[in-house]
Coordinates of C-alpha atoms and ligand atoms in Angstrom, one line a residue:
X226 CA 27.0 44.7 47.2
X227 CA 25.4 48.0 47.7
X228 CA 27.0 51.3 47.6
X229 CA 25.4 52.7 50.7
X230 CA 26.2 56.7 51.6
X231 CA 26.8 58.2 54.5
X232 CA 26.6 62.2 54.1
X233 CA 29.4 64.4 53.5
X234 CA 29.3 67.0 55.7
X235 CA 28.3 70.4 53.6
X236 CA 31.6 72.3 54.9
X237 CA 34.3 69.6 53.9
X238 CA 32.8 70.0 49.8
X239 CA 34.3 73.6 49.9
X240 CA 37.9 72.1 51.2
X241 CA 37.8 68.9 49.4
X242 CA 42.0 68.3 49.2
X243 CA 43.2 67.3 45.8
X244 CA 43.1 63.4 45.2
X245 CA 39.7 63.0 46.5
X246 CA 36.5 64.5 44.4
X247 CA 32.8 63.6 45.3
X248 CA 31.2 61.4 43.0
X249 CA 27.5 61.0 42.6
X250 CA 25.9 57.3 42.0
X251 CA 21.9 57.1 42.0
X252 CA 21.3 60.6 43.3
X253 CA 23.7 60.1 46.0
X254 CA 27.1 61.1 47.0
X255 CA 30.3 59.7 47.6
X256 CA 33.7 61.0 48.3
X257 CA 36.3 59.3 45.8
X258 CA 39.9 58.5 46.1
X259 CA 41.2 60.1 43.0
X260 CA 45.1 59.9 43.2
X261 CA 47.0 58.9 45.9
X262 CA 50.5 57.8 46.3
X263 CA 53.6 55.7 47.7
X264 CA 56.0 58.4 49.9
X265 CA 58.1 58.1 46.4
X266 CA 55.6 59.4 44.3
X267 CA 54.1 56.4 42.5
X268 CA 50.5 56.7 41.8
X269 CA 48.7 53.8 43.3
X270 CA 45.5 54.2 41.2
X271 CA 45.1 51.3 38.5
X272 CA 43.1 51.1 35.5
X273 CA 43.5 47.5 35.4
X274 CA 40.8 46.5 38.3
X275 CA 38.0 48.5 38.6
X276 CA 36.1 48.5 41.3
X277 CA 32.1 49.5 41.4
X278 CA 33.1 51.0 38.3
X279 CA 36.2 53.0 39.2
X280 CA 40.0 52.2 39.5
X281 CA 41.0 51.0 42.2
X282 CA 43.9 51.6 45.0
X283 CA 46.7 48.6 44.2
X284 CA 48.8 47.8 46.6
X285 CA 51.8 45.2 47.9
X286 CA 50.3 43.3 51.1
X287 CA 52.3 41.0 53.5
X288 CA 49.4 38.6 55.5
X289 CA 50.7 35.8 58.3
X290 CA 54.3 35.9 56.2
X291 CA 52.5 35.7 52.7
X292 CA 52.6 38.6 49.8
X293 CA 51.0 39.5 47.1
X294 CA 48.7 42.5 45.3
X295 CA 45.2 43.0 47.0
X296 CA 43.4 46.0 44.6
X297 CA 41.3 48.1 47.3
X298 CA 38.1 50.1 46.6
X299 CA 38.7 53.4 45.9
X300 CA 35.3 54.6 47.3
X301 CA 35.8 56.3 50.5
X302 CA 34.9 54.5 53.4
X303 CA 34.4 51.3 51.7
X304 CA 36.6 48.1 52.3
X305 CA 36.0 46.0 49.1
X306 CA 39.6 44.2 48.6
X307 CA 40.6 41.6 46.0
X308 CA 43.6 39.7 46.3
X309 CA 45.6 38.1 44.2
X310 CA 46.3 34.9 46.9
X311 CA 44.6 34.0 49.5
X312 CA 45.9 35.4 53.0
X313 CA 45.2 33.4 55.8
X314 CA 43.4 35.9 58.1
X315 CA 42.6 34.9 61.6
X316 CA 41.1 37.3 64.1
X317 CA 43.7 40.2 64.7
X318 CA 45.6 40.0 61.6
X319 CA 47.8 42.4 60.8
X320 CA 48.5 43.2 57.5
X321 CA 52.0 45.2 56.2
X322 CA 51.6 47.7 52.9
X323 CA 54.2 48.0 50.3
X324 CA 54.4 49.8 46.8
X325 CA 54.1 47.6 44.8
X326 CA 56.2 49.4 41.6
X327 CA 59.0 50.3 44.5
X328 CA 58.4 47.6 47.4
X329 CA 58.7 51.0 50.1
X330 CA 56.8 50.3 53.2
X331 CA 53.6 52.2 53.6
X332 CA 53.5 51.6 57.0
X333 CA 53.8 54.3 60.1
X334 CA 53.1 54.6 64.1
X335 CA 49.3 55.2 63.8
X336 CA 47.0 54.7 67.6
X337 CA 43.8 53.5 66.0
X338 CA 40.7 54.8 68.1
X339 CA 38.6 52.1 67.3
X340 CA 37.1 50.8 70.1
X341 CA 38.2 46.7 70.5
X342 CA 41.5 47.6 68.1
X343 CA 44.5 48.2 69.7
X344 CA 46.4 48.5 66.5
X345 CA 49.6 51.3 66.5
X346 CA 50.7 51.0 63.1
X347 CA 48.6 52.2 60.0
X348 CA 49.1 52.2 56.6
X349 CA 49.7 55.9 54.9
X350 CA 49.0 56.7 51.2
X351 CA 49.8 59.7 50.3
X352 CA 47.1 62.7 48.7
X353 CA 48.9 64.8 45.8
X354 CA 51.5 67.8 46.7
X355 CA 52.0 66.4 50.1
X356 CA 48.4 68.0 50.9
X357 CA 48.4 65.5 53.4
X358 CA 47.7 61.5 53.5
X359 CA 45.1 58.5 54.5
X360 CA 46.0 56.7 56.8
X361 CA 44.5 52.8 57.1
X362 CA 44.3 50.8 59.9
X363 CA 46.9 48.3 60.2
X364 CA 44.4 45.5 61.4
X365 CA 42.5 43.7 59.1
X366 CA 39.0 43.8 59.6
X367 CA 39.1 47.2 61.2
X368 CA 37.3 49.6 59.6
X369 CA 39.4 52.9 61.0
X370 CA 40.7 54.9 58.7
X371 CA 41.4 58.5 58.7
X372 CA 42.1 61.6 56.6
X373 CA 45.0 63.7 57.8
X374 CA 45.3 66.7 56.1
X375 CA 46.1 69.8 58.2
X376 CA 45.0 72.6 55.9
X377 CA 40.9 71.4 56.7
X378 CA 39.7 71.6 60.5
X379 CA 40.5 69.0 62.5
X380 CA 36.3 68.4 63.1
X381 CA 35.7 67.7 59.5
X382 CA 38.5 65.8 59.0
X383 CA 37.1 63.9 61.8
X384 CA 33.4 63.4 60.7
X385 CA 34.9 62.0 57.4
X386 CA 36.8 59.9 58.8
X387 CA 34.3 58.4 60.3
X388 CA 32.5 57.6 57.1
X389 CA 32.1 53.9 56.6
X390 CA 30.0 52.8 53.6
X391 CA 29.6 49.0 54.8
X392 CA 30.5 49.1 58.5
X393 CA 32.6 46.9 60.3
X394 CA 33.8 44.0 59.0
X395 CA 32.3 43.2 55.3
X396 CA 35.1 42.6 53.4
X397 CA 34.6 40.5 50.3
X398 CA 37.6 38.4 49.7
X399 CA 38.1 36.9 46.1
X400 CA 41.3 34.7 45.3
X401 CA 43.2 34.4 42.2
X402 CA 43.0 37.6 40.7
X403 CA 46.0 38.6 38.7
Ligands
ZN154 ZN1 56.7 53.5 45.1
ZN155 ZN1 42.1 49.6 64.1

């Protein structure tokens, strides 16, 4: 699949928050998840899976009552997932985060704006030095997802988060990845 890129607003490259750095690919640029973390501190980035090319975000995941890792991309915007079973995902799933070194919840009250999604929880990672966090819809399939960082104004956090590399609903799903 193709990275595609969405433009970074000029004003956001001056306030970039730690944990996320732009990245360029074929002469174009992408906003990259660089560290992020559980609410106890345990940096979610793995070497172990990369994904196009950079480590990716890993992750506990509870789907319809079953757990396991899922390793998410750690391109912004983008929601390339591999999991290491097989959720079964009907329309409306909702899936629960988890640490996976500390088994915390990740989850939080979170209105997604999307419209057709009536989700209220999200998922929250964490950006270094409690800069602020990303915050992932709770429904899988939904593409909302949202940076919250209250040192950069709230318009720009807005535009980025409404970066979406592959639009709604392209998730690649591959089973039996350890
Ligand atoms: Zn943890
Ligand atoms: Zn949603």
């Amino acid at each position: 699949m193709e990275l595609i890129s969405n433009k970074i607003p000029d004003e956001f490259r001056t306030v970039i928050p730690r944990g996320l750095r732009l990245v360029h690919k074929n002469d174009q640029e992408f906003l990259l998840v660089e560290s992020i973390f559980c609410p106890r501190g345990h940096n979610l980035l793995v070497d172990s899976v990369h994904i196009h090319g950079e480590p990716s975000i890993k992750l506990e995941l509870m789907i319809n009552g079953q757990k396991g890792l899922a390793f998410i991309d750690a391109f912004w915007g983008s929601h390339v997932k591999l999991f290491s079973f097989l959720p079964e995902c009907g329309e409306g799933t909702m899936l629960e985060g988890f640490c996976p070194y500390c088994h915390c919840s990740l989850m939080e009250e979170y209105s997604c704006h999307r419209e057709g999604c009536d989700s209220h929880t999200g998922m929250a990672l964490q950006l270094p030095s409690s800069t602020g966090k990303v915050i992932v819809c709770a429904r899988l399939g939904c593409p909302a997802h949202i940076l919250d960082v209250s040192a950069i104004p709230h318009e720009l956090t807005e535009s980025i988060s409404g970066i979406n590399f592959f639009g709604a609903g392209t998730e690649d799903l591959f089973g039996g990845l350890e």
